Short mmCIF file of C-alpha atoms and ligand atoms in Angstrom, two decimals:
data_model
loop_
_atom_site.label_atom_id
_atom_site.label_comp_id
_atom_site.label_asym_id
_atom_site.label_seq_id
_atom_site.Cartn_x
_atom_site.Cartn_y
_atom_site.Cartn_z
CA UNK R 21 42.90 61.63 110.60
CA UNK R 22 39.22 63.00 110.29
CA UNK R 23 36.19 61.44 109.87
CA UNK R 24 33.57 63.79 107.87
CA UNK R 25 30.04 63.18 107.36
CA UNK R 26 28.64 64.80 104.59
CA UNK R 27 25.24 64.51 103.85
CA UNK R 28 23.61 65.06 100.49
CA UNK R 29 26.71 63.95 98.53
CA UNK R 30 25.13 62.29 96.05
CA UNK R 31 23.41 66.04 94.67
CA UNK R 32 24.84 68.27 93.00
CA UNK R 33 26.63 70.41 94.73
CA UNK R 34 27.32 67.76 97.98
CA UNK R 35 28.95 65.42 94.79
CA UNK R 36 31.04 68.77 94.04
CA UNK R 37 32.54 68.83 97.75
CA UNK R 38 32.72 65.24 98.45
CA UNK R 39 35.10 64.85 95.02
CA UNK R 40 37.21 67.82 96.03
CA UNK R 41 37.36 66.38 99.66
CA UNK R 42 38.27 63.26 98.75
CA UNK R 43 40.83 63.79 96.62
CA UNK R 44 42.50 67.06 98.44
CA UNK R 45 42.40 65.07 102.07
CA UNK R 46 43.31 61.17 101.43
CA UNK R 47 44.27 61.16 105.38
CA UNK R 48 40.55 61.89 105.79
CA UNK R 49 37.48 59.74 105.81
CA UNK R 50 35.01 60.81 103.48
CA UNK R 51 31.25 59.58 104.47
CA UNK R 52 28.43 60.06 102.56
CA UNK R 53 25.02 59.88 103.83
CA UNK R 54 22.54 60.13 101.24
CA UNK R 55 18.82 58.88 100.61
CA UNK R 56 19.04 59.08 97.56
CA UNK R 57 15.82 60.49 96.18
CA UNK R 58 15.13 62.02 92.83
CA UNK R 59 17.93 64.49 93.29
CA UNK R 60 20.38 61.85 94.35
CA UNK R 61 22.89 59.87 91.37
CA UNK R 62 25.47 58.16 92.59
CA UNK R 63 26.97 58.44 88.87
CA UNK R 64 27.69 61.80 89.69
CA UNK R 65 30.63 60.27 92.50
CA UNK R 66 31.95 57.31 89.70
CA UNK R 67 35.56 58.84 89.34
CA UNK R 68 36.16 58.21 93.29
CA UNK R 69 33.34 55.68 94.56
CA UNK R 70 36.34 52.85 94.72
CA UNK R 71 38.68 55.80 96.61
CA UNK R 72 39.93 53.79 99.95
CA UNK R 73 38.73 56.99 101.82
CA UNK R 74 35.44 57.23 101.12
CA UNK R 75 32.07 55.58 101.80
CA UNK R 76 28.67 55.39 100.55
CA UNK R 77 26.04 55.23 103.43
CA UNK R 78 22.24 55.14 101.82
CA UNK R 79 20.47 56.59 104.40
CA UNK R 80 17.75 59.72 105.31
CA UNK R 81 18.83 62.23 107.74
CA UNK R 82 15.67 61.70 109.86
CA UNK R 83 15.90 58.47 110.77
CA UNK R 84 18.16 59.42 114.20
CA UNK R 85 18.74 56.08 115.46
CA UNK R 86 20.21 55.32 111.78
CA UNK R 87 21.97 58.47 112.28
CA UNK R 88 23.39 58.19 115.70
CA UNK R 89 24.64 54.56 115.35
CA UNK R 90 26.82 56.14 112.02
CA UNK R 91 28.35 58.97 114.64
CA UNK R 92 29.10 56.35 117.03
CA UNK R 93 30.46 53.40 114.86
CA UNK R 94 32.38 55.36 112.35
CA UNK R 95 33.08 58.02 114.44
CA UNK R 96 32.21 61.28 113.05
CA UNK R 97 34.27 64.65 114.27
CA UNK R 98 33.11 66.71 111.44
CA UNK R 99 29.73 67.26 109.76
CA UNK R 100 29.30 69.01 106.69
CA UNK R 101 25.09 68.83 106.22
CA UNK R 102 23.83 69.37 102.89
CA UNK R 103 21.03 67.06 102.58
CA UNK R 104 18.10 68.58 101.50
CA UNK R 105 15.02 69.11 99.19
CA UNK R 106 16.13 72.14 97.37
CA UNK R 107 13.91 72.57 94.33
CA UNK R 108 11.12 75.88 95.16
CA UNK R 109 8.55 75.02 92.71
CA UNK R 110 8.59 71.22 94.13
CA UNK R 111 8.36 73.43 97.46
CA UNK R 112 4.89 74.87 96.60
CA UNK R 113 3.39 71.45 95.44
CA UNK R 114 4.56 69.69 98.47
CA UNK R 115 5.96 71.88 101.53
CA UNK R 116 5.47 68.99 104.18
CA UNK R 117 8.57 67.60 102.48
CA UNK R 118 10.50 70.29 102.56
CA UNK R 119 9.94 70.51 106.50
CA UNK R 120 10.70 66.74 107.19
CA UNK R 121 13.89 67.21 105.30
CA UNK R 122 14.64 69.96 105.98
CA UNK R 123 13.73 71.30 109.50
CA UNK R 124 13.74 67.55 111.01
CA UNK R 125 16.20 65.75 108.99
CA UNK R 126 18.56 68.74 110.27
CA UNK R 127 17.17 68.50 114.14
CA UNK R 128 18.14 64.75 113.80
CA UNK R 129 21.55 65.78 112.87
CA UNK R 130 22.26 68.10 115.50
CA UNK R 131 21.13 65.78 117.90
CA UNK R 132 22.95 62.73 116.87
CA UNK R 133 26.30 65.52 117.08
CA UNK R 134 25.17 66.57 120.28
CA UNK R 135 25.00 63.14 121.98
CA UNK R 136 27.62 61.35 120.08
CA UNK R 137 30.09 64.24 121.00
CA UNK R 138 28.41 64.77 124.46
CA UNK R 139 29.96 67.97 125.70
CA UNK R 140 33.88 66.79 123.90
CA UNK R 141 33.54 69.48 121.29
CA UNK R 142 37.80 69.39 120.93
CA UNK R 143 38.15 69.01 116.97
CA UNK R 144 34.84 69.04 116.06
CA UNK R 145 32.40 70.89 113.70
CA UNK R 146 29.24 70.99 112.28
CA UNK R 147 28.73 73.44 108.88
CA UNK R 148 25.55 73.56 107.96
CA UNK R 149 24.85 74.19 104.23
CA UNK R 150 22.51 77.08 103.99
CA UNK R 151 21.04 79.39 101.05
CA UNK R 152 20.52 83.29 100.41
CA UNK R 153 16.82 82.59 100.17
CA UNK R 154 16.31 83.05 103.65
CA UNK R 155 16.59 86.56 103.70
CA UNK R 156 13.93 86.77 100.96
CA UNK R 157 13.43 89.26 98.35
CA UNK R 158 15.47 92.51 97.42
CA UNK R 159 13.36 94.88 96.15
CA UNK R 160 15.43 97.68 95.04
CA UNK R 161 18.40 97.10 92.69
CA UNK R 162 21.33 98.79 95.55
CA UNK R 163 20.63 96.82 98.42
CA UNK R 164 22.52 93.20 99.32
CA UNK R 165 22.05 90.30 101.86
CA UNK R 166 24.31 90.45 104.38
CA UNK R 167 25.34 88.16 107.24
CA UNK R 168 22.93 90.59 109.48
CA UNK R 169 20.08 91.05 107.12
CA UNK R 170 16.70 89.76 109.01
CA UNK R 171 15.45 86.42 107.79
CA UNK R 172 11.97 87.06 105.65
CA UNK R 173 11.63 83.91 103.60
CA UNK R 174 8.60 83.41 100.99
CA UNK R 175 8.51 79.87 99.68
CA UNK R 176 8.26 76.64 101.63
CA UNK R 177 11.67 75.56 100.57
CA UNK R 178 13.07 79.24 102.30
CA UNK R 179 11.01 78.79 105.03
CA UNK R 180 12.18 75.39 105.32
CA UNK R 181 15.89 76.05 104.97
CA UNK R 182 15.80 79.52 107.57
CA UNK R 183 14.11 77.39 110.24
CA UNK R 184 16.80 74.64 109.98
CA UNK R 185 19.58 77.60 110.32
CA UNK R 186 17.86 78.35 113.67
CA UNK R 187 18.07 75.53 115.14
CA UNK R 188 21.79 75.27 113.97
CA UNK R 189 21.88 78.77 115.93
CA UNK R 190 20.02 76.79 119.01
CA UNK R 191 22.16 74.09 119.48
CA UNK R 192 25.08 76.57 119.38
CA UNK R 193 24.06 78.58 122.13
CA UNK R 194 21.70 76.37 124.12
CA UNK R 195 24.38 73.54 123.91
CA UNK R 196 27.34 74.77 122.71
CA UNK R 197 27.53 72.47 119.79
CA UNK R 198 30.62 74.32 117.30
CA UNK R 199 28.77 75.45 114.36
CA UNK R 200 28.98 77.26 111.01
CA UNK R 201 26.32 78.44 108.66
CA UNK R 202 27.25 79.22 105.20
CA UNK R 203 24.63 81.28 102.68
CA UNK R 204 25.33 80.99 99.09
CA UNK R 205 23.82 82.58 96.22
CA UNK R 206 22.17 80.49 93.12
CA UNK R 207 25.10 78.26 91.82
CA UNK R 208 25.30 76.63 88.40
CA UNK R 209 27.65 73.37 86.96
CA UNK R 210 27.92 70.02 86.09
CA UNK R 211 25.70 67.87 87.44
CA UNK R 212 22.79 69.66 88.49
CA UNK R 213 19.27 68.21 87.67
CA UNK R 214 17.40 69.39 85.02
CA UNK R 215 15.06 71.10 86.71
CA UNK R 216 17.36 73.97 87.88
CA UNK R 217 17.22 76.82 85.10
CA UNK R 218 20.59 76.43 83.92
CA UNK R 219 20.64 72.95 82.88
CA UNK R 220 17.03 72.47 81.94
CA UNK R 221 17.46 75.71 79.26
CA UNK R 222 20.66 73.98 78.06
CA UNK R 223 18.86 70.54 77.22
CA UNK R 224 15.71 72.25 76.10
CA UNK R 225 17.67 74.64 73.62
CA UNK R 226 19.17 71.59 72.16
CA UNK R 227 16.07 69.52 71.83
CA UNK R 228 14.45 72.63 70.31
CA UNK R 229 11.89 72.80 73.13
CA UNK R 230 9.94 75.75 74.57
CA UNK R 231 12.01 77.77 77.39
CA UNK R 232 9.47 78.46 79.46
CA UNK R 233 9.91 81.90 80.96
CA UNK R 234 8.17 82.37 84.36
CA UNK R 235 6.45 86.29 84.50
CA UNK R 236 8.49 88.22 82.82
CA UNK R 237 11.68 87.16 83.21
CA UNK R 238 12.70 90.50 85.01
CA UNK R 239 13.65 88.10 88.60
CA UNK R 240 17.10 88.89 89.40
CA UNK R 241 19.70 85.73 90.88
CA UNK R 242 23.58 85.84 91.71
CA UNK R 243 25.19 82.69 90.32
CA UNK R 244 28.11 80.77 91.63
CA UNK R 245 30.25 78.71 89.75
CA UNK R 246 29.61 75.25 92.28
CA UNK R 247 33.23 74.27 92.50
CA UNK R 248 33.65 78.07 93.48
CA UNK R 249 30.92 77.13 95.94
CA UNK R 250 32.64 73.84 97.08
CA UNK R 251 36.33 75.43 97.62
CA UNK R 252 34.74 78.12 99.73
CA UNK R 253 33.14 75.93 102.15
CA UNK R 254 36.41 73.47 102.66
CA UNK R 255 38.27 76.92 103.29
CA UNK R 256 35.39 77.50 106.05
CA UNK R 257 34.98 73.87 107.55
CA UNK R 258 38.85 74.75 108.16
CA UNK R 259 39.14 77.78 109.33
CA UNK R 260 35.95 79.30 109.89
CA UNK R 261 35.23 81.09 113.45
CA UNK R 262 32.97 78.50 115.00
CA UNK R 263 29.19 80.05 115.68
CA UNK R 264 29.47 82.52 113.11
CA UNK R 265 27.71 82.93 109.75
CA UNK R 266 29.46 83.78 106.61
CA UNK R 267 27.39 84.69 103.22
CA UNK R 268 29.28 82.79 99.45
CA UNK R 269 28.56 84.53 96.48
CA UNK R 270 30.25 85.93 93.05
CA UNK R 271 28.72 89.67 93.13
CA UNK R 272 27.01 88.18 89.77
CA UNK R 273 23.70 89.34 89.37
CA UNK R 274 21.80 88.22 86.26
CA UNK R 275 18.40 89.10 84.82
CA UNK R 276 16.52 85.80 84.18
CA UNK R 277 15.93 86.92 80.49
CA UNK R 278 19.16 88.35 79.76
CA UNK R 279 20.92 85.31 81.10
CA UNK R 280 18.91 82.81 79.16
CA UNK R 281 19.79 84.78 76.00
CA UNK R 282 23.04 84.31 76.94
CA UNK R 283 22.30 80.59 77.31
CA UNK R 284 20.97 80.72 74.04
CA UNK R 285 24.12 82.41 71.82
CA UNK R 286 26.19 79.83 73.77
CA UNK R 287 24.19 76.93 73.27
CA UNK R 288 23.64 77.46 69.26
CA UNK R 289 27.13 78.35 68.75
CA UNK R 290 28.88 75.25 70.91
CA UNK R 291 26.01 73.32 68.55
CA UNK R 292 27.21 75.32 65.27
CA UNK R 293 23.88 77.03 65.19
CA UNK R 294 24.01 80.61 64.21
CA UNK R 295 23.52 82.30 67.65
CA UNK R 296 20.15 83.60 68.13
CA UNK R 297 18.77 80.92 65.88
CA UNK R 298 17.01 79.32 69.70
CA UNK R 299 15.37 82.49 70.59
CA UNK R 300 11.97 81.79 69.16
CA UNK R 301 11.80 78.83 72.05
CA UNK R 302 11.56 81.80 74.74
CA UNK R 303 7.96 81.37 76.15
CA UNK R 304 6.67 83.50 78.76
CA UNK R 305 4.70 81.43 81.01
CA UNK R 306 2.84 82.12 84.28
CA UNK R 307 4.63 83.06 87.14
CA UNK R 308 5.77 81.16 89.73
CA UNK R 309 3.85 81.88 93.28
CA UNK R 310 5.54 84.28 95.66
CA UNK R 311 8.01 84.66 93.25
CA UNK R 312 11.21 86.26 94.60
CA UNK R 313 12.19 89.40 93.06
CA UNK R 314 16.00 89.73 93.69
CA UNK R 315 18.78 87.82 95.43
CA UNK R 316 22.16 89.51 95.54
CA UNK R 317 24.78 88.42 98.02
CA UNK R 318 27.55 90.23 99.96
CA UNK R 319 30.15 88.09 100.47
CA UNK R 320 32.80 90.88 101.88
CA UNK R 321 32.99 88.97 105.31
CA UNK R 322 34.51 85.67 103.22
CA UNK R 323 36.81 88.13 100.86
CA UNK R 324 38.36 90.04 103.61
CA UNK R 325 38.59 87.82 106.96
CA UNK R 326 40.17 84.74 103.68
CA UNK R 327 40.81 86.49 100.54
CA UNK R 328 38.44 84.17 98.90
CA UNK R 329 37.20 85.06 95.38
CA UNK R 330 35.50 82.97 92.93
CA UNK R 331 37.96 81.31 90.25
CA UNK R 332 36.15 81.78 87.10
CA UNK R 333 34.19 84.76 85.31
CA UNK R 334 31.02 83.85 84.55
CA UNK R 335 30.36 84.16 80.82
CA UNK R 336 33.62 81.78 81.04
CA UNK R 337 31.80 79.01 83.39
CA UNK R 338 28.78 79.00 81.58
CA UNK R 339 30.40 77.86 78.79
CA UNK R 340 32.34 75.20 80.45
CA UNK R 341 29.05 74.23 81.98
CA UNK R 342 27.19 74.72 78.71
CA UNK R 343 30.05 72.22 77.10
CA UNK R 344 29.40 69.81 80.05
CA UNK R 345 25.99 69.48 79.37
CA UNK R 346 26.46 68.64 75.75
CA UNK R 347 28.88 66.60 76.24
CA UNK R 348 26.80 64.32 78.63
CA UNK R 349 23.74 63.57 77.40
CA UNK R 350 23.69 60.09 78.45
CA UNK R 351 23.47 61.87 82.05
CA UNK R 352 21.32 63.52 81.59
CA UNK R 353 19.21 60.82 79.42
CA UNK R 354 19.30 58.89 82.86
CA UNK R 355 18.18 61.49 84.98
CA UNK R 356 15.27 62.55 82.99
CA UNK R 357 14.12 59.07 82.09
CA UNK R 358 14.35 57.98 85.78
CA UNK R 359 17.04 55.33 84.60
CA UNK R 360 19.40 56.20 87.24
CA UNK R 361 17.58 55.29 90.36
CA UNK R 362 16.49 51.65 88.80
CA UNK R 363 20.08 50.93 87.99
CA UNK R 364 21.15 51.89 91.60
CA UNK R 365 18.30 50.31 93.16
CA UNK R 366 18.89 47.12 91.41
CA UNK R 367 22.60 47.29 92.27
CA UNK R 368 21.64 47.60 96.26
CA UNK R 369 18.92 45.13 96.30
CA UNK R 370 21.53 42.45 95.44
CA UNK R 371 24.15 43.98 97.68
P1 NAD F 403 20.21 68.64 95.36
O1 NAD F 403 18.71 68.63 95.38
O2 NAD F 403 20.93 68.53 94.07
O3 NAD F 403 20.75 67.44 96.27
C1 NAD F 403 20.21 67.15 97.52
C2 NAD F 403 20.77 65.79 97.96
O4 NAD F 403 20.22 65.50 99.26
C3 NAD F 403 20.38 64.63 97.04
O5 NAD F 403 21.49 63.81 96.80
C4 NAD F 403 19.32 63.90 97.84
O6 NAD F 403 19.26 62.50 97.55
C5 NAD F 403 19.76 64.16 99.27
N1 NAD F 403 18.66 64.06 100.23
C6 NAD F 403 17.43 64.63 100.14
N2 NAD F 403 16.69 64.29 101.20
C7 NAD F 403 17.46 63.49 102.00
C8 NAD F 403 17.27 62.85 103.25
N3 NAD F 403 16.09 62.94 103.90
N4 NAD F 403 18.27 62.14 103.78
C9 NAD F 403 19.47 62.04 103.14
N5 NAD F 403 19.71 62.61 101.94
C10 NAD F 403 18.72 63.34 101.38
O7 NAD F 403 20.63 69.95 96.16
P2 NAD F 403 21.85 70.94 95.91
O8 NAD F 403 21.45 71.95 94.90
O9 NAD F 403 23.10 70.17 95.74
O10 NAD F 403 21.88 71.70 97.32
C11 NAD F 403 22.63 71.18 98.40
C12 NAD F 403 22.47 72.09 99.60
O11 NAD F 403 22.94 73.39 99.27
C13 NAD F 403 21.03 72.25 100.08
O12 NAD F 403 21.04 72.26 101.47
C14 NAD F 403 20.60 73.59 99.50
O13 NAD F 403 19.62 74.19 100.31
C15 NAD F 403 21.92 74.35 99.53
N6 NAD F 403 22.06 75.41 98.52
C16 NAD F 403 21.83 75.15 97.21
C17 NAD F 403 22.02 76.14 96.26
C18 NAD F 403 21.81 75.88 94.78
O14 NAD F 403 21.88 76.81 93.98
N7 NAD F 403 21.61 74.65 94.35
C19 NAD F 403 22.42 77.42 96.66
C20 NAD F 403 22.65 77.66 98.04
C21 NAD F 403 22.47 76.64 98.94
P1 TYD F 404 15.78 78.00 89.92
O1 TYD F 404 16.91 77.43 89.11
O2 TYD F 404 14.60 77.14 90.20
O3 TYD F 404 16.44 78.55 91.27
P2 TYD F 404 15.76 79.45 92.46
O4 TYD F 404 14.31 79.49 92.28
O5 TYD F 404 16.16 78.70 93.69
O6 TYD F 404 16.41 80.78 92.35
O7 TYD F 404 15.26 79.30 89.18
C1 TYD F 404 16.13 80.38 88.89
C2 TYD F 404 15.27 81.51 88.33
O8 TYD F 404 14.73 81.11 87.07
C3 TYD F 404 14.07 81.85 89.20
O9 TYD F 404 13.85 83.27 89.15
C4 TYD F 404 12.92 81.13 88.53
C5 TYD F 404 13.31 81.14 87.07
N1 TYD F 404 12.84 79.97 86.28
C6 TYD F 404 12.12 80.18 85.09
O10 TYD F 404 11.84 81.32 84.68
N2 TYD F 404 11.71 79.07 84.39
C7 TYD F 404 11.97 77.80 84.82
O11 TYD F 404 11.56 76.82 84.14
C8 TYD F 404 12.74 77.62 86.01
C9 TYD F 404 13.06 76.24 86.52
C10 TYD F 404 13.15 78.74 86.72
#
């Protein structure tokens, strides 16, 4: 029996893990810890809410004494911290956000580990959740991140998210709290809010709105099917070497512009559109601040030390997740009209 805390759950790719968690480990306790802000939807958890082992704990990770009291009553031996804001342009509006979340919201976590478990470490773990942002920008088209590339974030939200791995890294060797990091690359599925490329351009090609295309849609990112993403960090939580740092990605690099023409022939023909017919919604708008050129990840280390490869070809998960979409607009309805969170704050106001 294991008690896991995973934060973020209700997101999209912390719903991903705590599904495939729940239902691949029912001698585990599942625990969600979740605030549930914009990015949050418990809808995205209905198949297994009722599942006898797991819980829904509304909550923010920087409130320690909120977060201590669920180590010590319900008593956590595993973390698996995804909790986050995760969203760059919402990064460049409002970057004190991004470091309460974050860089404190993660301190608070590693604290409540370190003096819940209080020098016991037998059996337990805390993976931290981490992105190939922090490494920053490739600017030739040869060169990937790997594990030992230096840390040279641009936005707030990489900023943000490289200062919370150090202080993973701290508590590992100041305290000798067992950790993993994971990086991933850009990762696309079901249930990710519309705000993300992918399933923005998918509802937007439908709706027959503009596509807006930041510079010149020449910024390169390596997408990762999420339940790809998902499997590879319950293989690590398992049998990753505690204090090291292992990079998750698909070697999948896509141009911005070339992908959302992709989007495009997929969306118009799963719609029985001629394909092509959306490309007149391509608008190149102004680009995004600091924008980062390329991300490509290495993810040898995983492949070789686990065998782990990514289940799916792409141009075949983009048209699951192009099917998904379309077949849930009501979701994504909810999410854009903001219905979601008064339906689940209504329903825990009369809990
Ligand atoms: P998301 O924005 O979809 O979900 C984040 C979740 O965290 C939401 O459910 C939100 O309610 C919750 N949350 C936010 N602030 C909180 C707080 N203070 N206390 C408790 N819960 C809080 O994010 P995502 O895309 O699922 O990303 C999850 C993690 O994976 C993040 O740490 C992100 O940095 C990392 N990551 C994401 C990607 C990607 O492509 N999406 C790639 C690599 C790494
Ligand atoms: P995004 O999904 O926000 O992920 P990230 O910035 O974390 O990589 O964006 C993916 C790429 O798509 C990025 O290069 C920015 C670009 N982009 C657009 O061109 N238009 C948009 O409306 C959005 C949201 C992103």
């Amino acid at each position: 029996m294991r008690n896991i805390l995973i934060t973020g759950g209700a997101g999209f790719i912390g719903s991903h893990l705590v599904r495939l968690m729940v239902n691949k480990y029912p001698g585990y306790k599942i625990i969600n810890l979740d605030k549930l802000t914009y990015a949050g939807n418990l809808a995205n958890l209905k198949d297994i809410e009722k599942r006898e082992n797991y819980t829904f704990i509304k909550g923010d990770i920087c409130d320690f004494d909120h977060v201590k009291s669920i180590f010590e009553t319900m008593k956590i031996d595993g973390v698996i911290h995804l909790a986050a804001e995760s969203h760059v342009d919402r990064s460049i509006k409002d970057p004190f956000s991004f470091a309460m979340t974050n860089v404190v919201g993660t301190l608070s976590l590693l604290q409540a580990a370190r003096t819940s478990w209080d020098g016991n470490y037998e059996g337990k773990m805390f993976y931290h959740v981490s992105t190939d942002e922090v490494y920053g920008s490739l600017s030739d088209n040869t060169t990937l991140f790997t594990e030992s590339t230096r840390y040279e974030p641009h936005s707030p939200y990489s900023a943000s998210k490289a200062s919370s791995d150090h202080f993973v890294r701290a508590f590992h060797d100041t305290y000798g709290l067992p950790v993993i990091i994971s990086n991933c690359s850009n990762n696309y599925g079901s249930f990710q809010f519309p705000e993300k490329l992918i399933p923005l351009f998918i509802n937007n090609i439908r709706h027959n709105k503009p596509l807006p295309v930041y510079g010149k849609g020449e910024n390169i990112r390596d997408w990762l099917f999420v339940e790809d993403h998902a499997a590879a960090i319950d293989l690590l939580f398992h049998k990753g070497k505690v204090g090291e740092t292992y990079n998750i990605g698909g070697f999948n690099e896509w141009k911005n512009i070339d992908l959302i023409k992709l989007m495009i022939r997929i969306v118009d023909r799963q719609l029985g559109r001629k394909e092509g017919t959306s490309d007149y919604l391509i608008t190149y708008v102004t680009d995004r601040a600091g924008h980062d050129l390329r991300y490509a990840i290495d993810s040898t280390k995983l492949h070789k030390e686990f065998g782990w490869e990514p289940s799916l070809q792409f141009e075949e998960g983009l048209e699951k997740t192009v099917q998904w979409y379309l077949n849930n607009q009501e979701w994504l309805d909810n999410v854009t009209s903001g219905d979601y969170q008064k339906y689940y704050e209504d329903m825990y106001n009369r809990q």
